[in-house]
Coordinates of C-alpha atoms and ligand atoms in Angstrom, one line a residue:
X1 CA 14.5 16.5 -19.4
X2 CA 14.1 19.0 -16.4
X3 CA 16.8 20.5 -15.1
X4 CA 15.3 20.9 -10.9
X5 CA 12.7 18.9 -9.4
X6 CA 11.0 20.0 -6.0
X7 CA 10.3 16.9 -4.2
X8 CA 7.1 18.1 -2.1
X9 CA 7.0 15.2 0.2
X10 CA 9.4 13.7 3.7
X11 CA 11.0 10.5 4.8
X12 CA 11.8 7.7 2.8
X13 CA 9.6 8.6 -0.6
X14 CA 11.6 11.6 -1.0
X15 CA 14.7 9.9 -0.5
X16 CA 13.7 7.4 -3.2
X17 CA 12.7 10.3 -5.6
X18 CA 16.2 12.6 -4.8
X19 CA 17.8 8.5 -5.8
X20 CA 15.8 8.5 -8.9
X21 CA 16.2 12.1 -9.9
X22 CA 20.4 11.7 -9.1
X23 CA 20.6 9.4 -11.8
X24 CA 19.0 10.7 -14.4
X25 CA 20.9 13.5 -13.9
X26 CA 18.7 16.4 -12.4
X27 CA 19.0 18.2 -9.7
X28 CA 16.7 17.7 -6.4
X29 CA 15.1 20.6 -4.2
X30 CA 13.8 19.3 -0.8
X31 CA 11.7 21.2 1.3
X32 CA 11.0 20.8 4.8
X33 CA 9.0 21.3 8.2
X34 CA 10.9 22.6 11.5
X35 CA 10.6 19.1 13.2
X36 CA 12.6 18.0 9.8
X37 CA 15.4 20.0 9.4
X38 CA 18.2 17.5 9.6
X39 CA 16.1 14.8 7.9
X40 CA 17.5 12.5 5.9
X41 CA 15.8 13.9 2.8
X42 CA 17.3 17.1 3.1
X43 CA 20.5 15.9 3.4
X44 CA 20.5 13.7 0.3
X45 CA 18.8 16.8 -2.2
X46 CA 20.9 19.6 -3.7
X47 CA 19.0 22.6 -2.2
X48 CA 16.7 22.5 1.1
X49 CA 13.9 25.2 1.9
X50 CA 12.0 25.5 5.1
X51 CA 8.3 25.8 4.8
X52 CA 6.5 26.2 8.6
X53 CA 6.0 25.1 11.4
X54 CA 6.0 20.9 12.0
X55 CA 2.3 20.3 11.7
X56 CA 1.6 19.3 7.5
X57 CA -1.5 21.7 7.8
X58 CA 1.0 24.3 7.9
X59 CA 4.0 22.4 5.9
X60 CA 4.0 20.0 3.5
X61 CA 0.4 21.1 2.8
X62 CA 0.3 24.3 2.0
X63 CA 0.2 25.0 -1.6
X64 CA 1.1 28.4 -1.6
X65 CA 4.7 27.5 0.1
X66 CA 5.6 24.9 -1.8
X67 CA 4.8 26.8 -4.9
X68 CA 6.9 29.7 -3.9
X69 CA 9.7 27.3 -2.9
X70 CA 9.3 26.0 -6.6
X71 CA 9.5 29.2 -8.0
X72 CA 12.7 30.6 -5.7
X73 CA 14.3 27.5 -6.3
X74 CA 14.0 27.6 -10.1
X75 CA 12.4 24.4 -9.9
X76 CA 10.7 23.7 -13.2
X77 CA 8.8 19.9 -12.0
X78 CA 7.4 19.0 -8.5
X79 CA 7.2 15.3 -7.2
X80 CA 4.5 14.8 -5.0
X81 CA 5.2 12.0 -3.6
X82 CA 2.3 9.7 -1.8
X83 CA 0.3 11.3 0.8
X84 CA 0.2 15.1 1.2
X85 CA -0.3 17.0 -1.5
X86 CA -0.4 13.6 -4.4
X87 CA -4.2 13.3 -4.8
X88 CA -5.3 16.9 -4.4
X89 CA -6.4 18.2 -8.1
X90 CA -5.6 21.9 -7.2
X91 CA -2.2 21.3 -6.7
X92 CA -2.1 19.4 -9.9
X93 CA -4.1 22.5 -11.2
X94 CA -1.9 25.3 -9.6
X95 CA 1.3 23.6 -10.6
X96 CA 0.2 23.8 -14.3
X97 CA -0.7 27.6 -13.8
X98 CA 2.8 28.6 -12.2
X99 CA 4.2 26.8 -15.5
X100 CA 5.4 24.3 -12.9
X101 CA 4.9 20.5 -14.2
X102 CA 3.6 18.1 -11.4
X103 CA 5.0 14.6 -12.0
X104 CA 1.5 12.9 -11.8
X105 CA -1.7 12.4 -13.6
X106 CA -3.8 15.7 -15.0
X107 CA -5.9 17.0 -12.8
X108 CA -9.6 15.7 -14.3
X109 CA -8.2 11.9 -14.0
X110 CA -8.0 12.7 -9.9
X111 CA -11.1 14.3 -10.0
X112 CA -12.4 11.4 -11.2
X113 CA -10.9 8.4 -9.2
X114 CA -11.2 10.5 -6.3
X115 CA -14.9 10.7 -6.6
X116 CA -16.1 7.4 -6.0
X117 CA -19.8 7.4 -7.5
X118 CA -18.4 8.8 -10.1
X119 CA -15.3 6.2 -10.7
X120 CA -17.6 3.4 -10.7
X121 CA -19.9 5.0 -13.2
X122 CA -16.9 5.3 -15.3
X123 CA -15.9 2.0 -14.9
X124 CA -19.0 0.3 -15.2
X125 CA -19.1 2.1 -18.9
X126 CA -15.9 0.5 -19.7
X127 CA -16.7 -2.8 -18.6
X128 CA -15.0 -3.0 -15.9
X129 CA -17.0 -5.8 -12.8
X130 CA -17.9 -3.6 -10.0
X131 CA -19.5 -4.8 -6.6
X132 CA -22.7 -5.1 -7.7
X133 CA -24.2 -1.6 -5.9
X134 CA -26.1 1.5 -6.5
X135 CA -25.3 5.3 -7.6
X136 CA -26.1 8.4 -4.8
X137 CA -28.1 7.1 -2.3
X138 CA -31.6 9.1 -2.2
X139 CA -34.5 8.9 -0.5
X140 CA -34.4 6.3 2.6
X141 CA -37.3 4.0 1.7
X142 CA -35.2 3.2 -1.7
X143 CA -32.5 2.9 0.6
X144 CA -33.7 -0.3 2.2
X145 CA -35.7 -1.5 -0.8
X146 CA -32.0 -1.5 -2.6
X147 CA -30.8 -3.4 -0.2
X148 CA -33.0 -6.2 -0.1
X149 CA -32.3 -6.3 -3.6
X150 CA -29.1 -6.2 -3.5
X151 CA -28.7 -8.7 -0.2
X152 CA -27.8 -8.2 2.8
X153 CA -24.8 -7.6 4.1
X154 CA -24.1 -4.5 2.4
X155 CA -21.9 -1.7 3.0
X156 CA -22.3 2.4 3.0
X157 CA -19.6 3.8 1.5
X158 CA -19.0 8.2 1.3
X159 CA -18.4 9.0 -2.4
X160 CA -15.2 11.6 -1.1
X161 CA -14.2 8.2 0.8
X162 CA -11.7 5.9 -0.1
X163 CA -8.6 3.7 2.1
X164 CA -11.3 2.7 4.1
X165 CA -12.7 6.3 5.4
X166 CA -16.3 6.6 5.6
X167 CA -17.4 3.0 4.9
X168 CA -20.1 1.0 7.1
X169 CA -20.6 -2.5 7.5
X170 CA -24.8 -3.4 7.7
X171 CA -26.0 -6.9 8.3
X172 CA -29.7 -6.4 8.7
X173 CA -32.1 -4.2 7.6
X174 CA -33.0 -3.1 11.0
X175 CA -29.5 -1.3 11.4
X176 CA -29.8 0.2 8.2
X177 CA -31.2 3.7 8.5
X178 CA -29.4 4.4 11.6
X179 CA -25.9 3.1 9.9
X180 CA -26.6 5.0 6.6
X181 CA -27.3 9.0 9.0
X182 CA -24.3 7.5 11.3
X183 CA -21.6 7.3 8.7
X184 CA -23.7 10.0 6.5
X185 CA -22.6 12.4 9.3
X186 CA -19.4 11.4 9.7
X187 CA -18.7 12.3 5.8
X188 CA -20.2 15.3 5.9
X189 CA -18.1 16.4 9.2
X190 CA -14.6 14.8 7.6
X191 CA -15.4 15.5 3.7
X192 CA -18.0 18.5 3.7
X193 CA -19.8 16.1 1.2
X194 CA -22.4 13.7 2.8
X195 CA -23.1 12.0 -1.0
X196 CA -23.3 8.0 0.1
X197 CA -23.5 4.8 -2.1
X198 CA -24.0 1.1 -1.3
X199 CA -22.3 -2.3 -2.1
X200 CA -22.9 -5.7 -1.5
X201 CA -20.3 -6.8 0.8
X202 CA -17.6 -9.3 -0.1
X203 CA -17.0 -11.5 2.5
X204 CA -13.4 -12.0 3.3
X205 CA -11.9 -10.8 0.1
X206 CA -8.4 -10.1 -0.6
X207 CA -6.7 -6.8 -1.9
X208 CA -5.6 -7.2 -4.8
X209 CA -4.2 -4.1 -6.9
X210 CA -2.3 -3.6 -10.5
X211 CA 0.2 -1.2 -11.3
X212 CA -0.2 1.0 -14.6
X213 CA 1.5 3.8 -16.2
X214 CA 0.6 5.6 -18.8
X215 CA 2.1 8.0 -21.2
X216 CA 1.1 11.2 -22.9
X217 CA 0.6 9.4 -26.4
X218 CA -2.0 7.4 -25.3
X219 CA 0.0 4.1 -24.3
X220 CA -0.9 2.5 -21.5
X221 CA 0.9 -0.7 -19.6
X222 CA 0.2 -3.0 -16.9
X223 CA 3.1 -4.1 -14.8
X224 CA 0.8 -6.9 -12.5
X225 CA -0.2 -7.2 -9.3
X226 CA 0.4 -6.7 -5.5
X227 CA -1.3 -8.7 -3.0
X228 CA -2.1 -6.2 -0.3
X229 CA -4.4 -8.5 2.0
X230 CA -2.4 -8.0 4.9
X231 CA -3.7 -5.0 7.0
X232 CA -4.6 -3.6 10.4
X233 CA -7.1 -0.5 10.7
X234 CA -6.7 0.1 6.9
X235 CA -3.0 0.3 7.3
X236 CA -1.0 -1.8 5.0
X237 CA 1.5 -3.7 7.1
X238 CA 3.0 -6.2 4.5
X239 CA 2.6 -6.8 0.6
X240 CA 3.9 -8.9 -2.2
X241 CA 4.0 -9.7 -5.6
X242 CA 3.0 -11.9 -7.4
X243 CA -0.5 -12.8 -5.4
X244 CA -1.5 -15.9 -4.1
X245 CA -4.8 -15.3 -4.3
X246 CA -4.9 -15.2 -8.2
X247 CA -4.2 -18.2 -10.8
X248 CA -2.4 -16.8 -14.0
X249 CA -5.6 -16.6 -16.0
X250 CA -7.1 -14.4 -13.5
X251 CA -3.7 -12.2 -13.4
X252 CA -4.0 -11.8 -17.3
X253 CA -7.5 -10.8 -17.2
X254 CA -6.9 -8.6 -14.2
X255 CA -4.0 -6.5 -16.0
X256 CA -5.8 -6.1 -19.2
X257 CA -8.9 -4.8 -16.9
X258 CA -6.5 -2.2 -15.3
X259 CA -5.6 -1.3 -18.7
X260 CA -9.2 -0.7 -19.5
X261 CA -9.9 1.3 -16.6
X262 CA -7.2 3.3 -16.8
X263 CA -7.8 4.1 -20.6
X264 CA -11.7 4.9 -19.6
X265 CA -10.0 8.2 -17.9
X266 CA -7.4 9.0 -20.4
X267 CA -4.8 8.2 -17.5
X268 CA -1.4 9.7 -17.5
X269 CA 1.5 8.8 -15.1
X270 CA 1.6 6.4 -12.4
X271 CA -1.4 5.0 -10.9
X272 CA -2.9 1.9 -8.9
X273 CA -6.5 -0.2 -9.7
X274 CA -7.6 -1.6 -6.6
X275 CA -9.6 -4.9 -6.5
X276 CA -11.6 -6.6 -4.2
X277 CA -10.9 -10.8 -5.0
X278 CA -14.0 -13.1 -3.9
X279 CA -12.9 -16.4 -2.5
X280 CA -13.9 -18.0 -6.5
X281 CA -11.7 -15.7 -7.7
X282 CA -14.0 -12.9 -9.2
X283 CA -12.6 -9.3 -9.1
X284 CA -14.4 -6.2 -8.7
X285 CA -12.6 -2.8 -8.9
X286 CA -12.8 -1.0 -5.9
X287 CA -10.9 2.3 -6.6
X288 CA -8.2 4.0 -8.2
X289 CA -5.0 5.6 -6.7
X290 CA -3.8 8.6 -8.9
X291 CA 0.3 8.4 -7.2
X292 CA 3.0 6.2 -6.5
X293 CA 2.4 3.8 -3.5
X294 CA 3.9 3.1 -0.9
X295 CA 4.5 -0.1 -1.3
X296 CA 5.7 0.2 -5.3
X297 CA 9.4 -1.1 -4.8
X298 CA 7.7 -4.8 -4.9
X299 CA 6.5 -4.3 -8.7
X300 CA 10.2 -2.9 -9.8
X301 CA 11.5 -5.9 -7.8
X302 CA 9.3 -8.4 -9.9
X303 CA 9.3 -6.4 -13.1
X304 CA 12.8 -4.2 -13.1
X305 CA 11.2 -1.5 -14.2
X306 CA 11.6 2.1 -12.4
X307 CA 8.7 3.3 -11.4
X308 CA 9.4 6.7 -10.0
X309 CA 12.1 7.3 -13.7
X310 CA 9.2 6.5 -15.9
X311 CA 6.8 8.8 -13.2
X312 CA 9.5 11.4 -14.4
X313 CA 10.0 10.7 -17.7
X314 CA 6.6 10.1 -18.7
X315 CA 6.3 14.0 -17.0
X316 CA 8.6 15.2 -19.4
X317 CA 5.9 13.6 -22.3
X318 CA 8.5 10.3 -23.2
X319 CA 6.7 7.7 -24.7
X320 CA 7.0 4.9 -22.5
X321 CA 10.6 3.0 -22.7
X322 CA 8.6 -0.6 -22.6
X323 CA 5.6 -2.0 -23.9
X324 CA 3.6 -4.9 -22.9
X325 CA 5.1 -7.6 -23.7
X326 CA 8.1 -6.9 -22.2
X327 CA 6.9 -6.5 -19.0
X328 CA 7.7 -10.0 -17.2
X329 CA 6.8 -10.7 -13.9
X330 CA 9.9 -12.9 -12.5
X331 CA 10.4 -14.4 -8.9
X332 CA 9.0 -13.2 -6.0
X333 CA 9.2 -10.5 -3.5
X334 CA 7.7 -9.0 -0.6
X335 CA 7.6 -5.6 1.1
X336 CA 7.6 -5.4 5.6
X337 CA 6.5 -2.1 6.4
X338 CA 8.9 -0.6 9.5
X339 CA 6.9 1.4 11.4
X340 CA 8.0 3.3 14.9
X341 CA 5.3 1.6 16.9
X342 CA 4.7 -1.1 19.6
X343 CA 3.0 -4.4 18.9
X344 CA 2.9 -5.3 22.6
X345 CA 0.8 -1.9 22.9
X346 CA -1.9 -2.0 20.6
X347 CA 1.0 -0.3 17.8
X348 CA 0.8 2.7 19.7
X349 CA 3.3 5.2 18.1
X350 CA 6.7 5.3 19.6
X351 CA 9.2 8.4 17.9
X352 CA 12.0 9.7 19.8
X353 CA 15.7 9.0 19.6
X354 CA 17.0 6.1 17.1
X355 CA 19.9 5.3 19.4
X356 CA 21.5 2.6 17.4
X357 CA 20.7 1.3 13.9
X358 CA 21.8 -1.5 11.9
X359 CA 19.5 -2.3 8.7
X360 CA 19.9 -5.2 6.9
X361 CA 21.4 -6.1 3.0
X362 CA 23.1 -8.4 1.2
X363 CA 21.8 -10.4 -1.7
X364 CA 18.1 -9.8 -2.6
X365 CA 17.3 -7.3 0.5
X366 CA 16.5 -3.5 -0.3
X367 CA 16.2 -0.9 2.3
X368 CA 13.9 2.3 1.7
X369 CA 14.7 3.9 5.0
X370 CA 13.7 7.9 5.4
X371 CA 16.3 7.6 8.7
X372 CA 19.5 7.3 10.2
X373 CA 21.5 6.7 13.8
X374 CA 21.2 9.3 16.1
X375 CA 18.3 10.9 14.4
X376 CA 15.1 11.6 16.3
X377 CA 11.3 10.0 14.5
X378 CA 9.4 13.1 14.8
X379 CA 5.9 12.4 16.5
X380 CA 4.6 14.8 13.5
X381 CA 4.0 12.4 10.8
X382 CA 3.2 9.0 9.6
X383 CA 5.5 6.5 12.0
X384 CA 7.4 4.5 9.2
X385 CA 10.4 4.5 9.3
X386 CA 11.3 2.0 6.3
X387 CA 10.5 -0.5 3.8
X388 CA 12.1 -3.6 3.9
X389 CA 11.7 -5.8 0.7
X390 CA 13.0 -9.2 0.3
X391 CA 13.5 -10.4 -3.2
X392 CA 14.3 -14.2 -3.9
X393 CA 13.4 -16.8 -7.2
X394 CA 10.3 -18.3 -5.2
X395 CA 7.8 -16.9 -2.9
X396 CA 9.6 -19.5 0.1
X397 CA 13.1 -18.0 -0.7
X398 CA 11.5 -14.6 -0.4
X399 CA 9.8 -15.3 2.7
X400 CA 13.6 -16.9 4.3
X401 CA 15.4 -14.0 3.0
X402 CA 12.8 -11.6 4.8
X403 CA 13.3 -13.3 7.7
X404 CA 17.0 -13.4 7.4
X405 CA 16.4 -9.5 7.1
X406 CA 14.6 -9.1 9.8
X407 CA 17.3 -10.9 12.2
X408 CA 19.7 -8.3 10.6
X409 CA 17.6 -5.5 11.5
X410 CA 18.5 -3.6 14.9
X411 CA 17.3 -0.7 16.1
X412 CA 17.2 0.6 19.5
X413 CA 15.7 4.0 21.0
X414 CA 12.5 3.5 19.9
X415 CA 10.3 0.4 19.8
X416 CA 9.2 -0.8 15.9
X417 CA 7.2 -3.9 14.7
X418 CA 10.0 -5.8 13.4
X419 CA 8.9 -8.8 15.8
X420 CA 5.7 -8.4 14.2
X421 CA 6.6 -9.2 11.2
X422 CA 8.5 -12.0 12.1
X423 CA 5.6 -13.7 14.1
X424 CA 3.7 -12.7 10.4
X425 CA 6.1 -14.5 8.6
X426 CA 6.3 -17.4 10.5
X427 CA 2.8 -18.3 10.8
X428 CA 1.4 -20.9 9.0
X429 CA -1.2 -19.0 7.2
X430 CA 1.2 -16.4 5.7
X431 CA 3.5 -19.3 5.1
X432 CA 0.7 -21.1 3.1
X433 CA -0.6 -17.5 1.0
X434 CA -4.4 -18.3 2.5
X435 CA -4.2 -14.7 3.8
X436 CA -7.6 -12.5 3.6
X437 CA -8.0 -9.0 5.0
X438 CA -9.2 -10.6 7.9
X439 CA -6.1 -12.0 9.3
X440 CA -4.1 -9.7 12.1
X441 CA -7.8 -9.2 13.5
X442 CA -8.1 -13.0 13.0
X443 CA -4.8 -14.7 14.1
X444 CA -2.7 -11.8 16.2
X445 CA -2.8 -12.4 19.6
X446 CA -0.2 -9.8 21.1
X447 CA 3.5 -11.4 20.6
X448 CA 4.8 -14.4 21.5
X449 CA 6.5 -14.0 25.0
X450 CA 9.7 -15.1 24.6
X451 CA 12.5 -14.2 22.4
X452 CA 13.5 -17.4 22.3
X453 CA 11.7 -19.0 19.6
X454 CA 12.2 -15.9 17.3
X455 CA 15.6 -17.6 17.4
X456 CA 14.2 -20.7 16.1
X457 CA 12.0 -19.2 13.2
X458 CA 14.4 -19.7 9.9
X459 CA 13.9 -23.8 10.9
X460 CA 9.8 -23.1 12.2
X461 CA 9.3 -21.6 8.7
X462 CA 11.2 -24.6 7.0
X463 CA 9.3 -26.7 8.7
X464 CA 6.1 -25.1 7.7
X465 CA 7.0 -24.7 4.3
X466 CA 8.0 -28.5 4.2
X467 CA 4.3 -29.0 5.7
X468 CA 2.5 -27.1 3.3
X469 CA 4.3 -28.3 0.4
X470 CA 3.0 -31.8 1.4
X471 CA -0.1 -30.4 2.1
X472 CA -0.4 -29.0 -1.6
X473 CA 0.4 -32.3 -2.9
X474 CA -2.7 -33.8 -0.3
X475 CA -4.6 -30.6 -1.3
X476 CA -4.4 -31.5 -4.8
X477 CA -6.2 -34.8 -4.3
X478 CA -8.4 -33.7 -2.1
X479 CA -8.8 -30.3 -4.3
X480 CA -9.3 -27.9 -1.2
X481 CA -8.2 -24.5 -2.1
X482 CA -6.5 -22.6 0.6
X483 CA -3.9 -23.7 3.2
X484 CA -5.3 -26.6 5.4
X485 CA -4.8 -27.5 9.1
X486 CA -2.4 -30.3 8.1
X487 CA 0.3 -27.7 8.1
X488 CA -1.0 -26.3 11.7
X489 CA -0.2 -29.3 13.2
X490 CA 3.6 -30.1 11.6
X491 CA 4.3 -26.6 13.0
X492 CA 2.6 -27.3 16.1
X493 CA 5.5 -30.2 16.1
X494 CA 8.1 -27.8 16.4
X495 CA 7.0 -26.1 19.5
X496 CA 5.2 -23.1 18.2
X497 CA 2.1 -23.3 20.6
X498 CA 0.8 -22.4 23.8
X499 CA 2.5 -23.8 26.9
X500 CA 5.8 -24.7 24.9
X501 CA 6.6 -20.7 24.3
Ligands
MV4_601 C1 -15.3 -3.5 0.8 C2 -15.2 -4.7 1.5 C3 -16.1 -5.7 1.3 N1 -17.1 -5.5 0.4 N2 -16.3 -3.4 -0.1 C4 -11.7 -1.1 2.9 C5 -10.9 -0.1 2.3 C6 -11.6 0.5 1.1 N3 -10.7 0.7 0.1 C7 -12.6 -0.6 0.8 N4 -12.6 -1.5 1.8 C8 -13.4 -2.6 1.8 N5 -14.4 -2.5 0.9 C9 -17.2 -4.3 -0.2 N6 -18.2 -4.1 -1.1 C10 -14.1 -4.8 2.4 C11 -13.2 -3.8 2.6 C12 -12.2 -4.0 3.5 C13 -10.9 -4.1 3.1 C14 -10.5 -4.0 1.8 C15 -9.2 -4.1 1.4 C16 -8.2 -4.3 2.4 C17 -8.6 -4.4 3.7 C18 -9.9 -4.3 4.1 C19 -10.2 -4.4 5.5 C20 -11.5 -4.3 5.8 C21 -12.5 -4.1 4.9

């Protein structure tokens, strides 16, 4: 086992690597940027370093300073975390050549995943559904002859893309060419690499994605899904697990895929296959994150298994400590991401001073928080400020213990989305699972105006869930598929509407 991991990473992630590192009994190095020096993550490690100024450019990523930190330190593993430094193969590559081990997959496997022509190529050799698309794009008269083969709408996508960078929506071939040097541009100016590839677009699909891990004897494990459909500009906002978009046949099928695409690059460590789901169903991969997400505590919750110990002990070349069929998924739980941002102005960013701050807990709640009272949200770096995960036996006592959480949760200073989320988890859609990617752009309308019937919202969610568990029964005869407007109206009953606010 090591005996010093550098955790090169800030905020709550390193927090939950310091936790996982503390119990199995090594020793944590933190490092941090001047606008972090009495973070919360340097107060939990053993050792702190300073490493620059507050921009990451000059902190948390530069190489060359968290290496020397590493090698000071006596640090003999680095955690990455997400973000930063997690996806970049030269840091995988440098760490190995300072006889430093990075706690993530070998360099070639992000090489791979994070070239996206090149990923699907991969995939579609293992059998693995892809979009139905093409490889580079070339000349521009095959350009619109693919399309029209392909169908229109399609989308160009930037192979050094991914999370929704360099990707354009065309519905007609007139808009084409001019899409295809507009976004071409753009990934040549953000990625120095202008390579572009086309997909047939899925209308409202869902985001589905499956945990692995993988070991350095060649095992490799599923632990299902997270449903991930709930985003705003490519920002996840709130996940779960299990999906509702999936029936357990397609939840079978989509873990052994994973497996399979996972295997096809040898992986080793931690990693996520992201899927596109159609509305019949059908799954296409979409790409592969080489780290830990963000939004991982949802999978341990379901599954019990320790995602960042096994990151760490599958480092240290374990085999893995479960296999297969062990892995159950049981009840249900859901992650709200606490961000330092205003829904009443357009989530603009809102750091500064948390004045007071109570967080939730109790039975079934779990807190990754990367802050504390009296601490100031540096206007540096990502704005979240925690994850807030509700666990319960069913997906309704999930969504009533989130809620219950939520209520708990005060923080004043700074503005967050917590009334966000509860208008999210409230609303009949999200109360029914028919959620699509679609659905803040669809359904958010700024915030309901008055606090009042926030107050309300444990019996306006029981009264939704009492509608849509009618409706399911109704929905069964009638074999409609997603939520129906039944529910809308029992919840339009209880006041939730315009003019009764
Ligand atoms: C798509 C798509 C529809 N069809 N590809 C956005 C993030 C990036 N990982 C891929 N994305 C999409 N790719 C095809 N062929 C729709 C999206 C998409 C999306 C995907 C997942 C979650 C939220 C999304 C929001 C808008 C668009």
């Amino acid at each position: 086992m090591f005996k010093r991991v550098l955790i090169a990473n800030r905020g709550e992630i390193a927090v939950r690597v310091i936790r996982a590192c503390r119990e199995l009994g090594i020793e944590t190095v933190a490092v941090y940027s001047d606008a972090d020096r009495s973070a919360l993550h340097v107060q939990y490690a053993d050792h702190a370093y300073p490493i620059g100024p507050a921009p990451s450019s000059e902190s948390y990523l530069v190489i060359e300073k968290i290496l020397d930190v590493a090698q000071q330190s006596g640090a003999d593993a680095i955690h990455p975390g997400y973000g930063f430094l997690s996806e970049r193969a030269p840091f995988s590559r440098a760490c190995s050549e300072a006889g430093i081990t990075f706690i993530g997959p070998q360099p070639e496997a992000i090489e791979k995943m994070g070239d996206k022509v090149t990923a699907r190529a991969i995939m579609q050799e293992a059998n693995v559904p892809v979009v139905p698309g093409t490889d580079v794009l070339g000349d521009e008269n095959e350009v619109i002859a693919a399309a029209e083969k392909i169908g229109f709408p399609v989308m160009f996508k930037a192979s050094a893309g991914g999370g929704g960078k360099g990707m354009r929506l065309v519905e007609k071939k007139e808009d084409a060419l001019s899409a295809l040097r507009g976004v071409r541009s753009e990934a040549q100016s953000s990625f120095g690499d202008d390579r572009m590839y086309m997909e047939k677009f899925v209308e409202k699909p869902r985001h589905v994605e499956v945990q692995v891990l993988g070991d350095m004897h060649g095992n490799i494990i599923h632990l299902y899904e997270r449903e991930c459909s709930l985003q705003r500009r490519h920002q996840k906002v709130i996940e779960e697990s299990p999906s509702t978009a999936i029936n357990q046949d397609v939840r079978e099928q989509m873990g052994k895929v994973a497996v399979e695409a996972a295997k096809a690059v040898n992986y080793v460590g931690a990693g996520t296959v992201e899927f596109l789901v159609d509305a019949q169903q059908n799954f296409y991969f979409l790409e592969m994150n080489t780290r830990i997400q963000v939004e991982h505590p949802i999978t341990e919750l379901v599954t019990g298994v320790d995602l960042v110990k096994a990151q760490i002990e599958i480092a240290t070349g374990e085999p893995l400590a479960i296999q297969q069929p062990a892995v159950q998924q049981r009840g249900w739980a859901i992650e709200c991401r606490i961000y330092a941002e205003d829904p009443a102005r357009d989530f603009f960013p809102s750091p500064g001073k948390i004045q007071i701050l109570r967080t939730p807990g109790g039975y079934g709640v779990r807190d990754d928080s990367g802050v504390y009272e009296g601490w100031e949200v540096p206007i540096h770096y990502d704005p979240m400020i925690s994850k807030l995960c509700a666990y319960g036996r069913t997906r309704d006592e999930a969504i009533q213990r989130m809620l219950r959480a939520l209520q708990e949760y005060t923080v004043e200073g700074i503005i967050t989305n917590i009334p966000f989320h509860r208008w999210a988890l409230t609303h009949p859609r999200f109360v029914s699972g028919d959620l699509d990617t679609g659905f803040i752009p669809q359904e958010y309308r700024g915030l309901p105006e008055e606090e009042d019937h926030l107050r309300h919202e444990i019996i306006l969610v029981a009264a939704a869930l009492a509608a849509y568990h009618k409706d399911k029964e109704l929905a069964q005869s009638v074999s409609s598929p997603q939520g129906s407007p039944g529910n809308v109206s029992a919840w339009r009953a209880t006041g939730w509407r315009e003019g009764v606010r």
